[in-house]
mmCIF file of C-alpha atoms and ligand atoms in Angstrom:
data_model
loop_
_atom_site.group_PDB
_atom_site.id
_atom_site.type_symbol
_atom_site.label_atom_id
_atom_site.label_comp_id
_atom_site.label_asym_id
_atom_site.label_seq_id
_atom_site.Cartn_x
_atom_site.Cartn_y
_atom_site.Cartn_z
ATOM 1 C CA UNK A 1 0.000 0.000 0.000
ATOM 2 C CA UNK A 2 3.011 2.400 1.346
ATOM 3 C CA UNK A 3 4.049 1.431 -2.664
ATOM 4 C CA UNK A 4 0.811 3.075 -4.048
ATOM 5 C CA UNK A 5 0.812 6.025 -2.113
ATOM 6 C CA UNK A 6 4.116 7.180 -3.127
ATOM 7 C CA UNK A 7 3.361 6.503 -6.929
ATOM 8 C CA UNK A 8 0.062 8.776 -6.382
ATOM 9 C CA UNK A 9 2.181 11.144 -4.591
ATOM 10 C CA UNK A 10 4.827 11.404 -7.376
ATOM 11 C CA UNK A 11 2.551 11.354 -10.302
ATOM 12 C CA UNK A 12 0.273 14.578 -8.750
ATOM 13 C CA UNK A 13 3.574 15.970 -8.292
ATOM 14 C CA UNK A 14 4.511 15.728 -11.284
ATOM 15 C CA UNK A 15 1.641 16.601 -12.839
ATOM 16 C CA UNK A 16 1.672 20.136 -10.654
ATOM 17 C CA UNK A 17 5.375 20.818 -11.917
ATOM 18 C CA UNK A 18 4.546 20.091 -15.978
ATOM 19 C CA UNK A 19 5.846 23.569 -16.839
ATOM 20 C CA UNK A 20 3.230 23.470 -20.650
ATOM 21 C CA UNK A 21 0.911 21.461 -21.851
ATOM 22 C CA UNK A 22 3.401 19.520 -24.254
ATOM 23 C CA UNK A 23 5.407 18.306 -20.584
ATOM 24 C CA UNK A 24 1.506 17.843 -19.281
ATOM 25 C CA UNK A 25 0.864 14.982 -21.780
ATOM 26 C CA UNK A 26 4.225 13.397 -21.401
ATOM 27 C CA UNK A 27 3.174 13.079 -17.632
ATOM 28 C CA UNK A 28 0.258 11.217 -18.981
ATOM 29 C CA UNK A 29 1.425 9.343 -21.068
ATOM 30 C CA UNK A 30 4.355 7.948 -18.547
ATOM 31 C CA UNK A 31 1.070 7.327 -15.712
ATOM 32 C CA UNK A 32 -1.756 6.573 -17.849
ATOM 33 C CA UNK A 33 -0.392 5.240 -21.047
ATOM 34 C CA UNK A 34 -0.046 2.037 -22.755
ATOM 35 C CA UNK A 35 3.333 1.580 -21.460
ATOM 36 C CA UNK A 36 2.124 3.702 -18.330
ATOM 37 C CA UNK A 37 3.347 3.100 -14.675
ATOM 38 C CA UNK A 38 -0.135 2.496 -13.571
ATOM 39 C CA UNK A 39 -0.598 0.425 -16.474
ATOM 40 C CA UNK A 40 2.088 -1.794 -15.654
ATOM 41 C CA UNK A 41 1.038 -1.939 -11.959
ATOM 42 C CA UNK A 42 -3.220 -3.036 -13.367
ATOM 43 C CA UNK A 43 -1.074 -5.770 -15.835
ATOM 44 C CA UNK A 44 0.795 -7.354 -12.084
ATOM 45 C CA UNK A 45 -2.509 -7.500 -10.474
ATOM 46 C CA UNK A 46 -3.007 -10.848 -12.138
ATOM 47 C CA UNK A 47 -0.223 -12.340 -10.079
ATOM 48 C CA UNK A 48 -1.688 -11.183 -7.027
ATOM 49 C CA UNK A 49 -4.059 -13.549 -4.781
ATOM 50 C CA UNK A 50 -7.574 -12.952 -5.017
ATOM 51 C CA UNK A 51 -7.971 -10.601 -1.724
ATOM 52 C CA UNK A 52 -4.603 -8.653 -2.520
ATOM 53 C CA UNK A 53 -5.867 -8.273 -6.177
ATOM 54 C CA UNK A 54 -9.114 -6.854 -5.129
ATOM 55 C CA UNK A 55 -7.688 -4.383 -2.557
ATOM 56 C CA UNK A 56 -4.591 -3.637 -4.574
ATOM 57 C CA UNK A 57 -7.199 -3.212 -8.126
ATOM 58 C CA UNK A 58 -8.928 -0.529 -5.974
ATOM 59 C CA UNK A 59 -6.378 1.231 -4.613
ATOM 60 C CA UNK A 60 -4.976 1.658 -8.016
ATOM 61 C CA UNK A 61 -8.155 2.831 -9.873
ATOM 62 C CA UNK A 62 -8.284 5.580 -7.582
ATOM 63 C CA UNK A 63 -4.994 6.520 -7.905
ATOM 64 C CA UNK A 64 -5.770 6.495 -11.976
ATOM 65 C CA UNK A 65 -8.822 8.806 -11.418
ATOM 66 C CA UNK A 66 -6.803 11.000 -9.611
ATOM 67 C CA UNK A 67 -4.352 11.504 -11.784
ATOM 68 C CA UNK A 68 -6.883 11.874 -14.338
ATOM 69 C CA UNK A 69 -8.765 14.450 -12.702
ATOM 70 C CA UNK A 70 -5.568 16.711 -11.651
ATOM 71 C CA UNK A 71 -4.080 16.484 -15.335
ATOM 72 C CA UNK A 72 -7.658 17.552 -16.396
ATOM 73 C CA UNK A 73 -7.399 20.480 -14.215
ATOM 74 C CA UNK A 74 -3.829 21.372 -14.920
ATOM 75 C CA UNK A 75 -4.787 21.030 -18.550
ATOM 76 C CA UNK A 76 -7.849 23.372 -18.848
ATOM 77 C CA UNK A 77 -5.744 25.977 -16.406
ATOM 78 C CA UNK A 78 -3.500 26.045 -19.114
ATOM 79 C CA UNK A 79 -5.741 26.715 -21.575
ATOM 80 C CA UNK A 80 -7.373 29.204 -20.207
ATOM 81 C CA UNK A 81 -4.356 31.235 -19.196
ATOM 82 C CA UNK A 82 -2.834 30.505 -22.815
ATOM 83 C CA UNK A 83 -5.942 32.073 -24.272
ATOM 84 C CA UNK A 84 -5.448 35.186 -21.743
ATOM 85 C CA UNK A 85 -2.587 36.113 -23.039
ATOM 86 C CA UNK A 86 -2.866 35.162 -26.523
ATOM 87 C CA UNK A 87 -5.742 38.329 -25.722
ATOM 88 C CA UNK A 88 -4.107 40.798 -24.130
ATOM 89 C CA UNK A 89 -1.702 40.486 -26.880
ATOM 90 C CA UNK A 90 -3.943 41.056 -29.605
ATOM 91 C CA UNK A 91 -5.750 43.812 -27.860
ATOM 92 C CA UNK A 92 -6.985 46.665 -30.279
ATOM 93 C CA UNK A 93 -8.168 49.979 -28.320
ATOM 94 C CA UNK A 94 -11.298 51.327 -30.234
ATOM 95 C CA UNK A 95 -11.233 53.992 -28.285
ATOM 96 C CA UNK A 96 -8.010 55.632 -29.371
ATOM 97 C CA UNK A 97 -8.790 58.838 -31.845
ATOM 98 C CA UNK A 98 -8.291 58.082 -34.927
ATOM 99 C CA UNK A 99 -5.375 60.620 -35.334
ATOM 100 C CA UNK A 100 -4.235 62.265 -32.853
ATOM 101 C CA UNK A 101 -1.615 64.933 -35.040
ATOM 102 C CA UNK A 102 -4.068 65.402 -38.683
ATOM 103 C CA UNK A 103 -1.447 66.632 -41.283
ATOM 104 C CA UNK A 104 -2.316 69.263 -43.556
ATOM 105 C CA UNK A 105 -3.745 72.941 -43.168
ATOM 106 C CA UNK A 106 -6.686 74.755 -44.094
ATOM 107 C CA UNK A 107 -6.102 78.022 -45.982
ATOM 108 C CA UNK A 108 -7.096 81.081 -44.762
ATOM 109 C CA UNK A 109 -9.190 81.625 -47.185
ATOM 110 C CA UNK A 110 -11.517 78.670 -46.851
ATOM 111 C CA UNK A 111 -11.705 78.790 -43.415
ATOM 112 C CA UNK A 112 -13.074 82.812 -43.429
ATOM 113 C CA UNK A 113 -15.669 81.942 -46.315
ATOM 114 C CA UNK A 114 -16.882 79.216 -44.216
ATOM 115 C CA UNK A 115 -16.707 81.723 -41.359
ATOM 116 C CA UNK A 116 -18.916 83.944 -43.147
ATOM 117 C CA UNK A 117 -21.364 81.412 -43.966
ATOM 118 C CA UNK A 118 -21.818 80.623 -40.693
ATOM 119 C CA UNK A 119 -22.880 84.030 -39.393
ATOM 120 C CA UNK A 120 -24.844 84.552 -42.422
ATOM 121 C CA UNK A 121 -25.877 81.325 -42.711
ATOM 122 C CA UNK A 122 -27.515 81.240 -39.376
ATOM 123 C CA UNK A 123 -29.858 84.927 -39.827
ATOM 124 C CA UNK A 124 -31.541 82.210 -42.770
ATOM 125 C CA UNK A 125 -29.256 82.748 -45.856
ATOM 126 C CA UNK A 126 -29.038 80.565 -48.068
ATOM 127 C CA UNK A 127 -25.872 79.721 -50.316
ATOM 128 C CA UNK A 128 -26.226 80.096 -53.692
ATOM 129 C CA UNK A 129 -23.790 79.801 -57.264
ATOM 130 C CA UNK A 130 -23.026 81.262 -60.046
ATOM 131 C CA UNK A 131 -20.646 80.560 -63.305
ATOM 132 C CA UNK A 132 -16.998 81.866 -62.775
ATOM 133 C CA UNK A 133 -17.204 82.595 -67.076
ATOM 134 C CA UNK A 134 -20.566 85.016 -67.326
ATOM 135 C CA UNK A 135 -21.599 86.824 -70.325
ATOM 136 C CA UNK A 136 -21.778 90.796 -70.645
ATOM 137 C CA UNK A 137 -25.333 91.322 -69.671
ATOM 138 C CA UNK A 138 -25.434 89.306 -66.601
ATOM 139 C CA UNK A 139 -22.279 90.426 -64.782
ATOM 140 C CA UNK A 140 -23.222 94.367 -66.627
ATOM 141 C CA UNK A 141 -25.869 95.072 -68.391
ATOM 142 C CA UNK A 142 -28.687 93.336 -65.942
ATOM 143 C CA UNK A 143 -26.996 94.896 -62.958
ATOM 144 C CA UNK A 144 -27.616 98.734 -64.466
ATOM 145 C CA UNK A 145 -24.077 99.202 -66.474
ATOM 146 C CA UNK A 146 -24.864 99.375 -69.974
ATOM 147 C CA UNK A 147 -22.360 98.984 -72.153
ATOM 148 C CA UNK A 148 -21.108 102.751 -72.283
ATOM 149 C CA UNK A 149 -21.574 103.237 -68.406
ATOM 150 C CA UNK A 150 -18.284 104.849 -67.010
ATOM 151 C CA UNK A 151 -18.210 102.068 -64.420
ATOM 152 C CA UNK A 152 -17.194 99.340 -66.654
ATOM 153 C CA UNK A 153 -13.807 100.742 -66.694
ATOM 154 C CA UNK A 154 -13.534 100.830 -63.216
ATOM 155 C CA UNK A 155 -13.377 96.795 -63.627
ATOM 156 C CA UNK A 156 -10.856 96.608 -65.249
ATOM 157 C CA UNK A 157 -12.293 93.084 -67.258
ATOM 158 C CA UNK A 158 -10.848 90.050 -68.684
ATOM 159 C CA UNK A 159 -12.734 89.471 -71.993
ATOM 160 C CA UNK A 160 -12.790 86.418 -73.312
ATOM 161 C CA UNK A 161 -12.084 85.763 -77.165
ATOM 162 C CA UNK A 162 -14.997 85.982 -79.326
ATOM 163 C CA UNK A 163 -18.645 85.949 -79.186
ATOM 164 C CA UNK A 164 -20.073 89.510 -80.080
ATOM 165 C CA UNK A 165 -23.462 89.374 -79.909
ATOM 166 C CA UNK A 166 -25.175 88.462 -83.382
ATOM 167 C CA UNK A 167 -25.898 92.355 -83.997
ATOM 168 C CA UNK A 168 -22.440 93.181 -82.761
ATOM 169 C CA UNK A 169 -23.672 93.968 -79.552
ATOM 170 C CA UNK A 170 -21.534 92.883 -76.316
ATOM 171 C CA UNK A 171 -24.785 91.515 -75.031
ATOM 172 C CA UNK A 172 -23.138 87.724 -75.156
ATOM 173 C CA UNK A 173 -19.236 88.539 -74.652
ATOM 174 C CA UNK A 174 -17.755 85.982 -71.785
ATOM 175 C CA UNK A 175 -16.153 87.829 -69.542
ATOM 176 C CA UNK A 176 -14.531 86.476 -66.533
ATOM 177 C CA UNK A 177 -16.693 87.621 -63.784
ATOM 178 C CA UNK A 178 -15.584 90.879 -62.191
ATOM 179 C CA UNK A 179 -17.985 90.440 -58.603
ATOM 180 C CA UNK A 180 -20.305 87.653 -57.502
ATOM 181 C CA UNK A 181 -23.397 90.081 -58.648
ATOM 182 C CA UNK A 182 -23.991 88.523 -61.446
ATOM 183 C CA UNK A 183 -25.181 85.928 -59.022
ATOM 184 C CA UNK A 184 -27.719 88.400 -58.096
ATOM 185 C CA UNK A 185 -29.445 88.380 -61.762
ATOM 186 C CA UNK A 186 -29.281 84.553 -62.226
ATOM 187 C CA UNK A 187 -30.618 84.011 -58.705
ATOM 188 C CA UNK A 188 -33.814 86.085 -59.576
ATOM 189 C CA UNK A 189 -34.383 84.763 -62.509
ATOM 190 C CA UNK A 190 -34.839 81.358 -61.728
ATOM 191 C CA UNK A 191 -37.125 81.204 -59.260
ATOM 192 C CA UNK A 192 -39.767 84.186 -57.320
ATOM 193 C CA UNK A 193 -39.192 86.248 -54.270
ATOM 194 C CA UNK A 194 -38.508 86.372 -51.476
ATOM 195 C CA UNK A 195 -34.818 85.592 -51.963
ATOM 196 C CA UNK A 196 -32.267 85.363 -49.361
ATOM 197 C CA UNK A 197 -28.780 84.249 -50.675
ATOM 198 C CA UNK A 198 -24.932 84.473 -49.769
ATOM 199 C CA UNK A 199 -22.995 83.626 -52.852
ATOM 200 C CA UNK A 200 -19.223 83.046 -52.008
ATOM 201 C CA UNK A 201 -17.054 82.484 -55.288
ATOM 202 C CA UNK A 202 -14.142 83.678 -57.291
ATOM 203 C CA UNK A 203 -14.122 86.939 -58.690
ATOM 204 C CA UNK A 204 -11.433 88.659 -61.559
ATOM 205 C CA UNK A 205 -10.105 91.720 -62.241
ATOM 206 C CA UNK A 206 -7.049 92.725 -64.751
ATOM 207 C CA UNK A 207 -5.281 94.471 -62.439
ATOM 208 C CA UNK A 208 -2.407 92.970 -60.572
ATOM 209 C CA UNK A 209 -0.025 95.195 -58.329
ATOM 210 C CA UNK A 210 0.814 94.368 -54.814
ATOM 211 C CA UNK A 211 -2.911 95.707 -53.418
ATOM 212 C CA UNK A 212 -4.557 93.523 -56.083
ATOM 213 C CA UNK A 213 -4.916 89.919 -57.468
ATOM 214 C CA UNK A 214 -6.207 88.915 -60.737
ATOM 215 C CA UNK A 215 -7.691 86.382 -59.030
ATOM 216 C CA UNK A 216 -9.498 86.839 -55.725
ATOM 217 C CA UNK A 217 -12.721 86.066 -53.983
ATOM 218 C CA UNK A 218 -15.881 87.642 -52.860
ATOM 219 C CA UNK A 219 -19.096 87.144 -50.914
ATOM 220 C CA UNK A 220 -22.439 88.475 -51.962
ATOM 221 C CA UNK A 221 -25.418 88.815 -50.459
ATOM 222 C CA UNK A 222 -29.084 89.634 -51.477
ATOM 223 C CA UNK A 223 -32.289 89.692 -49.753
ATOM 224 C CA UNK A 224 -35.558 90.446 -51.339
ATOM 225 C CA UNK A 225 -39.147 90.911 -49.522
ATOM 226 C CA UNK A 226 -42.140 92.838 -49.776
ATOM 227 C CA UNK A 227 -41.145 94.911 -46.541
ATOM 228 C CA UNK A 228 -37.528 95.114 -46.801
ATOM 229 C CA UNK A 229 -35.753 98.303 -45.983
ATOM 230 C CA UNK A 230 -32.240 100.481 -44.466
ATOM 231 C CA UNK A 231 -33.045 99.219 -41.305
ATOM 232 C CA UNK A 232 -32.800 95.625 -41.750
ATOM 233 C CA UNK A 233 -29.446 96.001 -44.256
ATOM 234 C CA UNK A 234 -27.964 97.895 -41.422
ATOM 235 C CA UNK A 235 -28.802 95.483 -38.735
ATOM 236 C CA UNK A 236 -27.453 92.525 -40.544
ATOM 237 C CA UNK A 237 -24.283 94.332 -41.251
ATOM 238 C CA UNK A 238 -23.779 95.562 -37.976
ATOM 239 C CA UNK A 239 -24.406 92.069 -36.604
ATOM 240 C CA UNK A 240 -22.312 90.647 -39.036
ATOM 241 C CA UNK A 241 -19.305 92.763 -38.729
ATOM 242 C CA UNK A 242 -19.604 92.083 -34.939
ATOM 243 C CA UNK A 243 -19.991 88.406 -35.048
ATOM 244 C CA UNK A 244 -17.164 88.312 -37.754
ATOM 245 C CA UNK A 245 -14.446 90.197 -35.946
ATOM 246 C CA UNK A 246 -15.450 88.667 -32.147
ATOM 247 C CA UNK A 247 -16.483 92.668 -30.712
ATOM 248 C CA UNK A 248 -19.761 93.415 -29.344
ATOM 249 C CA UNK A 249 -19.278 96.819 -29.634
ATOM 250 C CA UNK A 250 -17.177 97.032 -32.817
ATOM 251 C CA UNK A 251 -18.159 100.579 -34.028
ATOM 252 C CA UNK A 252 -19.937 100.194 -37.772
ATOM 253 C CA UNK A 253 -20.713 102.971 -39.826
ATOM 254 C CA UNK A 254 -22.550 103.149 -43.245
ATOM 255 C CA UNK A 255 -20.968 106.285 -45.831
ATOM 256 C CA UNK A 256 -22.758 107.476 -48.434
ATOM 257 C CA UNK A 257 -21.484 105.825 -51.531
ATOM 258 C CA UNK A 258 -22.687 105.011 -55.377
ATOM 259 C CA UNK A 259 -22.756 101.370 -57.128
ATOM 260 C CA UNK A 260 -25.080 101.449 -60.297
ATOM 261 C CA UNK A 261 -27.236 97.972 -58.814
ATOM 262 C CA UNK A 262 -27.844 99.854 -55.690
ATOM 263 C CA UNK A 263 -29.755 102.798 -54.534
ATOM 264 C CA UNK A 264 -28.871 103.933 -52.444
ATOM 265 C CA UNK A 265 -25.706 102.935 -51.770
ATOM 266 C CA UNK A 266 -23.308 102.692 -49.316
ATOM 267 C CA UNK A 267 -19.741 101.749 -47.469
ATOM 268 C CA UNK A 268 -19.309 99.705 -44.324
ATOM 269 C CA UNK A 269 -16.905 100.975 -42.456
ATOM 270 C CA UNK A 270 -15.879 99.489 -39.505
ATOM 271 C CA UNK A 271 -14.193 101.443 -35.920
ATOM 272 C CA UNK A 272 -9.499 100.777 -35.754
ATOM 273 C CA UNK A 273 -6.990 102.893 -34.305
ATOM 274 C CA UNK A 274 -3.557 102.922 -36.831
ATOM 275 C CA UNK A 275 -2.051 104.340 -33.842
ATOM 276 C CA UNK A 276 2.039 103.709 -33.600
ATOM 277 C CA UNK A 277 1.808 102.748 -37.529
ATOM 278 C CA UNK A 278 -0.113 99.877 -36.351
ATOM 279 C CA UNK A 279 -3.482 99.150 -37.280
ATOM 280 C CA UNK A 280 -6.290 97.650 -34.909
ATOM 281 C CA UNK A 281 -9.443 97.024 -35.177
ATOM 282 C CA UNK A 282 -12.057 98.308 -32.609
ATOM 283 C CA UNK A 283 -12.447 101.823 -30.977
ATOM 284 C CA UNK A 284 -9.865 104.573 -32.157
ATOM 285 C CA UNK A 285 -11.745 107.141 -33.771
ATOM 286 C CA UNK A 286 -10.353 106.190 -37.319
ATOM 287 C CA UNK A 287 -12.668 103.918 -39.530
ATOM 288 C CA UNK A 288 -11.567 101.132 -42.267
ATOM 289 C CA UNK A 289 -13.553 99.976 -45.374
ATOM 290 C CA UNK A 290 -14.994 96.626 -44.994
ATOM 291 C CA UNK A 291 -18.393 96.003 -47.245
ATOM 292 C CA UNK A 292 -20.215 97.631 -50.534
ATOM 293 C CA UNK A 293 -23.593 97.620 -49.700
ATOM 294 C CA UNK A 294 -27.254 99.361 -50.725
ATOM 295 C CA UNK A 295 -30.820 98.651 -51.281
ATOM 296 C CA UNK A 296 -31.410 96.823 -54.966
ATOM 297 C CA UNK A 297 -32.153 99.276 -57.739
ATOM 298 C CA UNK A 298 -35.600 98.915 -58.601
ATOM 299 C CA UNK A 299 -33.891 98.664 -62.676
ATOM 300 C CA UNK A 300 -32.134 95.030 -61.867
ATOM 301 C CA UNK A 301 -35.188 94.150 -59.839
ATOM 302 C CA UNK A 302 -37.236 94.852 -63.440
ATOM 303 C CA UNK A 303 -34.423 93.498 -65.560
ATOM 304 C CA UNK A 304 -35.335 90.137 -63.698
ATOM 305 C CA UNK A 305 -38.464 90.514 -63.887
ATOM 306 C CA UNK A 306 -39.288 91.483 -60.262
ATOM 307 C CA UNK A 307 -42.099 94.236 -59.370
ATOM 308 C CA UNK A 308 -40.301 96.330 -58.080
ATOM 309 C CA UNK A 309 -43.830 98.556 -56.702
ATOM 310 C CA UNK A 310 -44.599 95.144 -54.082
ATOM 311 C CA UNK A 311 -40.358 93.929 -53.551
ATOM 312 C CA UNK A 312 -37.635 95.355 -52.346
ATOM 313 C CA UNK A 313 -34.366 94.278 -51.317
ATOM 314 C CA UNK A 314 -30.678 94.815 -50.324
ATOM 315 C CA UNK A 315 -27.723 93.704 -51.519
ATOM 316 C CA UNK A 316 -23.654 93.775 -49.918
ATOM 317 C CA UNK A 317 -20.712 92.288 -51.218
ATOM 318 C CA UNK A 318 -17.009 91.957 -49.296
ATOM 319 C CA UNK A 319 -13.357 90.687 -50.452
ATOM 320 C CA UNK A 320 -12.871 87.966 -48.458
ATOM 321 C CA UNK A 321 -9.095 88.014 -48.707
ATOM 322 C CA UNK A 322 -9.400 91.634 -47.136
ATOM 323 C CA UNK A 323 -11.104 90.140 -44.557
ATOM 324 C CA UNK A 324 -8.799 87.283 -44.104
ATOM 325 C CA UNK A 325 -5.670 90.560 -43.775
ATOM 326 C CA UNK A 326 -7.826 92.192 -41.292
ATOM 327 C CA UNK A 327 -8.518 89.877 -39.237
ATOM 328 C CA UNK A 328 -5.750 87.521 -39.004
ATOM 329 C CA UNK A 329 -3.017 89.725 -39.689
ATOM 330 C CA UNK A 330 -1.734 88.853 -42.858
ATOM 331 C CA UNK A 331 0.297 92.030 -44.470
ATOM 332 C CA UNK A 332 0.729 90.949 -48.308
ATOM 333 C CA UNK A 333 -2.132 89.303 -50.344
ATOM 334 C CA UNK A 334 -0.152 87.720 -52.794
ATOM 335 C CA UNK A 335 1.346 85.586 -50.743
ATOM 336 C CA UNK A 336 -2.546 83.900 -50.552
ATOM 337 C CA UNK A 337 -2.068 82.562 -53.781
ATOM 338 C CA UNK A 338 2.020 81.313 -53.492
ATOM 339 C CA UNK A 339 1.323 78.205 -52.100
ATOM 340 C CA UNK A 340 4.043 78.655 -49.530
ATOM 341 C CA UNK A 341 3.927 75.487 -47.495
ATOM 342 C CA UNK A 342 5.735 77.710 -44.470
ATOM 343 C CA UNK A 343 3.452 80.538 -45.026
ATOM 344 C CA UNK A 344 0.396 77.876 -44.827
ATOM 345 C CA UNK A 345 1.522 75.808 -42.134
ATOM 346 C CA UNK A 346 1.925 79.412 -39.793
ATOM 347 C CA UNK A 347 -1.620 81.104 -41.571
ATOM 348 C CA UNK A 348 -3.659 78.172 -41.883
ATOM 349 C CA UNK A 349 -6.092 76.264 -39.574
ATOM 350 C CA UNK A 350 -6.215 72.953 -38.121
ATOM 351 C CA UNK A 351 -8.202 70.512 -40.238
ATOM 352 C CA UNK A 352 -10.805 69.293 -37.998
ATOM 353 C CA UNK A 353 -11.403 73.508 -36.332
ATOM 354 C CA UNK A 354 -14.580 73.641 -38.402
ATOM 355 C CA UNK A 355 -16.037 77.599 -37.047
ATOM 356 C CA UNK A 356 -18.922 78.025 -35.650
ATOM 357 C CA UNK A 357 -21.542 79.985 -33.945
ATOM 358 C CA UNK A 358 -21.400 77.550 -31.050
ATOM 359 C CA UNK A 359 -17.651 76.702 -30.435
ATOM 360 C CA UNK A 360 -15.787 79.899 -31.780
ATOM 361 C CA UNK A 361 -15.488 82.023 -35.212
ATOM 362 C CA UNK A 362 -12.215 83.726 -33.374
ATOM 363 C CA UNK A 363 -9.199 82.106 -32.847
HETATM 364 N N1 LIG S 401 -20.191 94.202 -56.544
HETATM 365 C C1 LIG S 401 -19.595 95.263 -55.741
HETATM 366 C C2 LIG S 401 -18.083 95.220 -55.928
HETATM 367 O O1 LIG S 401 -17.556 94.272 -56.435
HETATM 368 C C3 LIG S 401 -19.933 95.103 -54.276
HETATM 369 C C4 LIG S 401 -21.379 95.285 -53.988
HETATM 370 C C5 LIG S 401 -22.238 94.207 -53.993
HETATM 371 C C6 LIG S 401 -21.889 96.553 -53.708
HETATM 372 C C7 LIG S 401 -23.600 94.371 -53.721
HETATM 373 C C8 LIG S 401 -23.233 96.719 -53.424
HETATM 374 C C9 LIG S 401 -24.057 95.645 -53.449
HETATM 375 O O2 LIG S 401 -17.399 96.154 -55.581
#
């Protein structure tokens, strides 16, 4: 018996020290297998006497259970911790953002046309477009500047080659669009009042020096109602301008001015101080031109076949790269258009800083 006892007492033992499960199943093989210790000890029972056999065949069969049972155990311990770590290896984190440092800037000049939208957006404008190649009468003639009006030269246009108008008249000339106006016309004509857009687009003028670009951008805005008047183009300006450049009290002022599609008309000027050589915007007692504004002349509301005796509207239209200078501090406005990765990566905005009303215009 003494015999038996030790062999159980080895074989558990041995069992608790298999270090994996490959050393587990040589420890059952060398108990339980054919050529097993316990299965040589069953095959000597035979030449045991009856009583012994019995008592010994017992013994032994619960010593082979046993051993079972604890390389059972061992074995599904292993198992389980082997599949613990095989997942905390393979752990993925859902949770982590997607990435943490986005590459890339936006330009300035996307982010304060979407900055505009969202002010104007939110009083109930609506963003509308226009073609960046127009013809004569809608970025002219349909806007009050015939053909020998003084102000066309003021525009200093890009004609395009071509197309006279069948009678020789520049009614169908393409011109490259010198405002977002036009936008004005085409809006009117396809559909009826009331109207309330914001048009932001490119705009071109011939006339590059340091001040100008051929190519640069506007946003225009028109609003058209049976009731509209001063008032409300002076409210939204004022709002605007105060919402746009983060002041409550930013001092606005409309000047007396003269656009042929307006009347009247006027400039927005908004309160600095160029104190020191420096210029800043807010109170100072000096003023800075921001906007071209007015109500709409009841000729383009006729020329679009609007009644101009039951509508009226306004209409304003800003630079947005002057608004871009003024409010982030850029001195030079070609450098907008130089695609200067340095110059972008210290003017632009982070990808995912979308404005808004809610969680900032002014950073
Ligand atoms: N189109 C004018 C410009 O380019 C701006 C403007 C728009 C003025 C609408 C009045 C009304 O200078």
């Amino acid at each position: 018996m003494e015999s038996i006892d030790q062999l159980r007492e080895e074989l558990l033992a041995a069992v608790e020290q298999a270090a994996d499960l490959a050393a587990l199943d040589e420890v059952r093989v060398k108990a339980l297998g054919k050529k097993g210790r316990i299965t040589a000890e069953m095959k000597g029972l035979g030449a045991l006497d009856p009583d012994q056999r019995k008592a010994t065949g017992q013994a032994l069969n619960l010593v082979k259970d046993a051993v079972a049972r604890a390389i059972e155990g061992r074995k599904s311990a292993m198992e389980a911790a082997q599949l613990d770590a095989q997942l905390a290896a393979e752990t993925l984190d859902v949770t982590l953002p997607v990435e943490s440092q986005p590459q890339g800037r936006i330009h300035p000049i996307s982010q304060v046309i979407d900055e505009i939208l969202v002010i104007l957006g939110d009083m109930g404008f609506r963003v509308a477009e226009g073609p960046d190649v127009e013809d004569d009468w809608h970025n002219f003639t349909a806007l009050n500047i015939p053909p020998d009006h003084p102000a066309r030269q003021e525009h200093d246009t890009f004609y395009l080659p071509g197309a006279a108008g069948a009678d020789g008249s520049p009614g169908e000339r393409r011109v490259l669009r010198t405002h977002t106006s036009p936008v004005q016309i085409r809006t009117m004509q396809a559909g009826g009042p009331p109207f309330r857009v914001i048009v932001p687009g490119r705009t071109y003028r011939s006339d590059p020096d340091a001040t100008h670009s051929p190519m640069f951008h506007q946003v225009e805005g028109l609003l058209v109602d049976e009731q509209t008047h001063m008032g409300h183009l002076k409210g939204c300006l004022e709002d605007f301008c105060r919402a746009f450049f983060g002041m409550d009290d930013l001092p606005v002022r409309f000047r007396p001015s003269y656009f042929p599609f307006t009347e009247p008309s006027a400039e927005v000027d908004i309160g600095c101080t160029r104190e020191g050589g420096q210029l800043r915007i807010g109170h100072g007692g000096d003023w800075l031109e921001v906007l071209g504004a007015g109500m709409v002349n009841p000729n383009v509301l006729k020329n679009c076949g609007v009644d101009p005796e039951n509508y009226q509207g306004f209409a304003f239209g800003m630079g947005v790269e002057r608004m871009a200078m003024l409010k982030y501090g850029v001195p030079d406005l070609r450098t907008f258009f130089e695609s200067d990765l340095r110059w972008l990566r210290h003017y632009g905005f982070a990808s995912l800083d979308m404005p808004s009303l809610t969680g900032g215009l002014n950073r």
